[in-house]
Short mmCIF file of C-alpha atoms and ligand atoms in Angstrom, two decimals:
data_model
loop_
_atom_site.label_atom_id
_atom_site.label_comp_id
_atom_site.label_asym_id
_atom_site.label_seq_id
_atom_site.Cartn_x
_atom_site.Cartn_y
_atom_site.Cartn_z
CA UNK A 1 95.53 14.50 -152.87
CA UNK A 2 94.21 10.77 -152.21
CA UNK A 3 96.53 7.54 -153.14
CA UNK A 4 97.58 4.81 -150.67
CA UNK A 5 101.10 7.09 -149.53
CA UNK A 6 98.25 10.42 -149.09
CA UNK A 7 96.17 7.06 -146.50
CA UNK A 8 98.77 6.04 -144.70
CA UNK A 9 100.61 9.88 -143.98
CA UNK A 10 97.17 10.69 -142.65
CA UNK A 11 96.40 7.65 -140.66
CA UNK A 12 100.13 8.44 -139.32
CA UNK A 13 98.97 11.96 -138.77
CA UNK A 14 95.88 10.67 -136.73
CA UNK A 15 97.83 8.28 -134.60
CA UNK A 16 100.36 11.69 -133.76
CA UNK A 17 97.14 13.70 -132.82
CA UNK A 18 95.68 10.57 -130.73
CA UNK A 19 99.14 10.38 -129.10
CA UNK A 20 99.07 14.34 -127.54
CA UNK A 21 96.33 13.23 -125.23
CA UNK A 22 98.04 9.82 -124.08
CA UNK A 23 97.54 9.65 -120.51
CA UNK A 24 100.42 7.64 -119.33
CA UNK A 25 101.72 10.01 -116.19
CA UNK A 26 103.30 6.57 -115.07
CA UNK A 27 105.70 5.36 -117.93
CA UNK A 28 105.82 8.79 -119.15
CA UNK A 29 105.80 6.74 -122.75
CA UNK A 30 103.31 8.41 -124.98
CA UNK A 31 101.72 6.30 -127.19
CA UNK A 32 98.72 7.03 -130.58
CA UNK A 33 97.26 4.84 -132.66
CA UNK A 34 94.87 4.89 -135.49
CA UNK A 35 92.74 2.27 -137.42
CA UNK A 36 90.95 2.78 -140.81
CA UNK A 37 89.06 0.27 -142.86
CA UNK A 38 87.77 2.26 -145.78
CA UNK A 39 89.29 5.72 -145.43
CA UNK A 40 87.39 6.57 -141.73
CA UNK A 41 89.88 7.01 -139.18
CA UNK A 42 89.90 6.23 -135.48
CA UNK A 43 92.51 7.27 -133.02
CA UNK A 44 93.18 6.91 -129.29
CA UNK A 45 96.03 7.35 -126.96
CA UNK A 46 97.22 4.54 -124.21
CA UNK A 47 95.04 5.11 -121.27
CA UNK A 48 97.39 4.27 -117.89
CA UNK A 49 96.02 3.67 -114.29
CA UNK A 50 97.32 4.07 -110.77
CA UNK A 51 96.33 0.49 -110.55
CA UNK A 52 98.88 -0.16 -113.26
CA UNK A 53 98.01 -3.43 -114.97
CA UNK A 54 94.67 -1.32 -115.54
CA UNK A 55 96.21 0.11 -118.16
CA UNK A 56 95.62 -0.03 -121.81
CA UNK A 57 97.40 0.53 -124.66
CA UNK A 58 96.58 3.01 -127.50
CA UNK A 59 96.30 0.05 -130.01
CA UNK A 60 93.44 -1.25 -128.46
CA UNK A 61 91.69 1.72 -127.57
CA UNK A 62 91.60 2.75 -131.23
CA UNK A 63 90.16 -0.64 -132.18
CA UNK A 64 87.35 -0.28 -128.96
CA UNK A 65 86.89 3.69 -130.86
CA UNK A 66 85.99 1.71 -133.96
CA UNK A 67 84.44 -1.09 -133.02
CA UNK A 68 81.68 0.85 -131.08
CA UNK A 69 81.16 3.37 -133.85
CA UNK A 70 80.10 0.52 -136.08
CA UNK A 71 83.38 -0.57 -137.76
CA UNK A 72 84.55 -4.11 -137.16
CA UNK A 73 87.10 -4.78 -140.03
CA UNK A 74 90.53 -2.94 -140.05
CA UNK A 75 92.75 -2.80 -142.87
CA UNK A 76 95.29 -0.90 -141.41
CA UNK A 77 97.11 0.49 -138.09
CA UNK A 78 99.84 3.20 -137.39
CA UNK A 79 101.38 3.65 -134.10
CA UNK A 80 103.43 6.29 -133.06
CA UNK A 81 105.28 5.65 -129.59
CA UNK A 82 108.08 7.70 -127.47
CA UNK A 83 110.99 5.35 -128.40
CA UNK A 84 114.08 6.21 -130.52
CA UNK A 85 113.00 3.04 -132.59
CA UNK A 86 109.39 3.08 -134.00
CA UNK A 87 107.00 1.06 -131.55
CA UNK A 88 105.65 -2.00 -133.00
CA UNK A 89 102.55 -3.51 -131.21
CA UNK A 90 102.60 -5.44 -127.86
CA UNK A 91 102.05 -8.93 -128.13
CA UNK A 92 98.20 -8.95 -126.42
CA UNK A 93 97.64 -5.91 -129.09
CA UNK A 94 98.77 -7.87 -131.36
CA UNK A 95 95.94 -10.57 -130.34
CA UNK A 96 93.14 -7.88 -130.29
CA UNK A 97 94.22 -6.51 -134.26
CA UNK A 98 94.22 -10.29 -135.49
CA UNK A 99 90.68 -10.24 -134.38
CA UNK A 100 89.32 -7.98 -136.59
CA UNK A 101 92.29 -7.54 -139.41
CA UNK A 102 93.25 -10.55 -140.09
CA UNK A 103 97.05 -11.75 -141.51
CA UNK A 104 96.45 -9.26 -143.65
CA UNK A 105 96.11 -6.02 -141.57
CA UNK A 106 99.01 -3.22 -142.28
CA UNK A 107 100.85 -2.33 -139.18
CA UNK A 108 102.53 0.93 -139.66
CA UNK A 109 105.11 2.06 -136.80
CA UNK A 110 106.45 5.86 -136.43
CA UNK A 111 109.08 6.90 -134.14
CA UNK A 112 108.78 10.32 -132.88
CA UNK A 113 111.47 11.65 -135.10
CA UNK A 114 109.66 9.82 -138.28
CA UNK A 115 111.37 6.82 -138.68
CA UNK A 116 108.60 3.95 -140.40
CA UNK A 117 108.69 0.74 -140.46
CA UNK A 118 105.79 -1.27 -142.20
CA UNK A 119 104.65 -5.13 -141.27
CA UNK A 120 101.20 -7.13 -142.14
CA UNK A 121 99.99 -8.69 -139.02
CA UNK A 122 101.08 -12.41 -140.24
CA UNK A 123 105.29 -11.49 -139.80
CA UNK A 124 104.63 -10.02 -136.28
CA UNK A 125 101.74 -12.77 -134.90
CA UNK A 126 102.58 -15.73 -137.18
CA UNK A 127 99.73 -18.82 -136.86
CA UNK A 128 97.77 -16.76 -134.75
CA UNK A 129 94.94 -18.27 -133.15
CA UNK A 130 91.63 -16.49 -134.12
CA UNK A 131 87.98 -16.77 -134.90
CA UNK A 132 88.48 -20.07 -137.13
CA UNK A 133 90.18 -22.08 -134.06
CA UNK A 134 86.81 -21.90 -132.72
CA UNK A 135 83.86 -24.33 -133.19
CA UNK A 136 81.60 -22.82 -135.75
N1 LIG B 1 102.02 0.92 -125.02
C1 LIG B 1 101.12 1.16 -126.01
O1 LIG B 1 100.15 1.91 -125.83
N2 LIG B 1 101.32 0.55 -127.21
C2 LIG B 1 102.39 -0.22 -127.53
O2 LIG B 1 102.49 -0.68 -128.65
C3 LIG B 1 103.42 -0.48 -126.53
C4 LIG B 1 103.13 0.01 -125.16
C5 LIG B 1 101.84 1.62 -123.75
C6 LIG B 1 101.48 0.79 -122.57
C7 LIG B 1 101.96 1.66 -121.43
O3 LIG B 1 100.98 2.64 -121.15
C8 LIG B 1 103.19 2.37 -122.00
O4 LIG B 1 103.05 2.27 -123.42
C9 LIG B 1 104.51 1.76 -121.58
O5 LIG B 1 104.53 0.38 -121.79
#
């Protein structure tokens, strides 16, 4: 089956499998993520350190996964988190997806218990500053 619902339940599905090897002995708050452009998925887990600001979350650990396998434009992003709520992207992740989705980038959030809620990038990080502020 293929279709945008069969692309994001299996970039949701890829964010749950990132999130089983979140290494977060610390918070104890499991986190995945995933991030596709054209149908190839990347996932990672948050990454936690005894030197705690050390750690990173799974949002940007997926986009450092794709970024060094070649793939520098994201479409979209699911994140599933330990909360009751679905987990919607810190505000420095937030930051690091503008980079290289854009306003337009899909941010997909799933609670544990498979509550979703959807966003694009511009509601959650409006007049972001980005590439363009710069001086060409
Ligand atoms: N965390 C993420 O990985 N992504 C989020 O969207 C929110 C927070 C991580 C950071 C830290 O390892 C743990 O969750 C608790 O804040």
């Amino acid at each position: 089956m293929s279709g945008p619902r069969a692309d994001v339940d299996a970039l949701v599905a890829a964010a749950r499998a990132a999130r089983e090897r979140a290494y977060a002995p610390y918070s104890n708050f499991l986190v995945g993520a995933a991030v596709t452009d054209d149908g190839e998925i990347f996932g990672a887990p948050n990454i936690e350190n005894a030197s705690y600001p050390m750690s990173v979350c799974a949002e940007r650990n997926a986009v450092a996964v794709a970024v060094a396998a070649g793939h520098r434009r994201i479409r979209a992003v699911a994140v599933v988190g330990s909360g009751e709520a679905p987990t919607p992207p810190c505000g420095g992740c937030r930051q690091v997806l503008y980079e290289f989705g854009g306003p337009g980038l899909t941010v997909i959030c799933e609670s544990p218990s498979g509550e979703r809620r959807t966003w694009a990038l511009e509601d959650l990080l409006p007049a972001a500053f980005g590439p363009h502020d710069l001086p060409a």
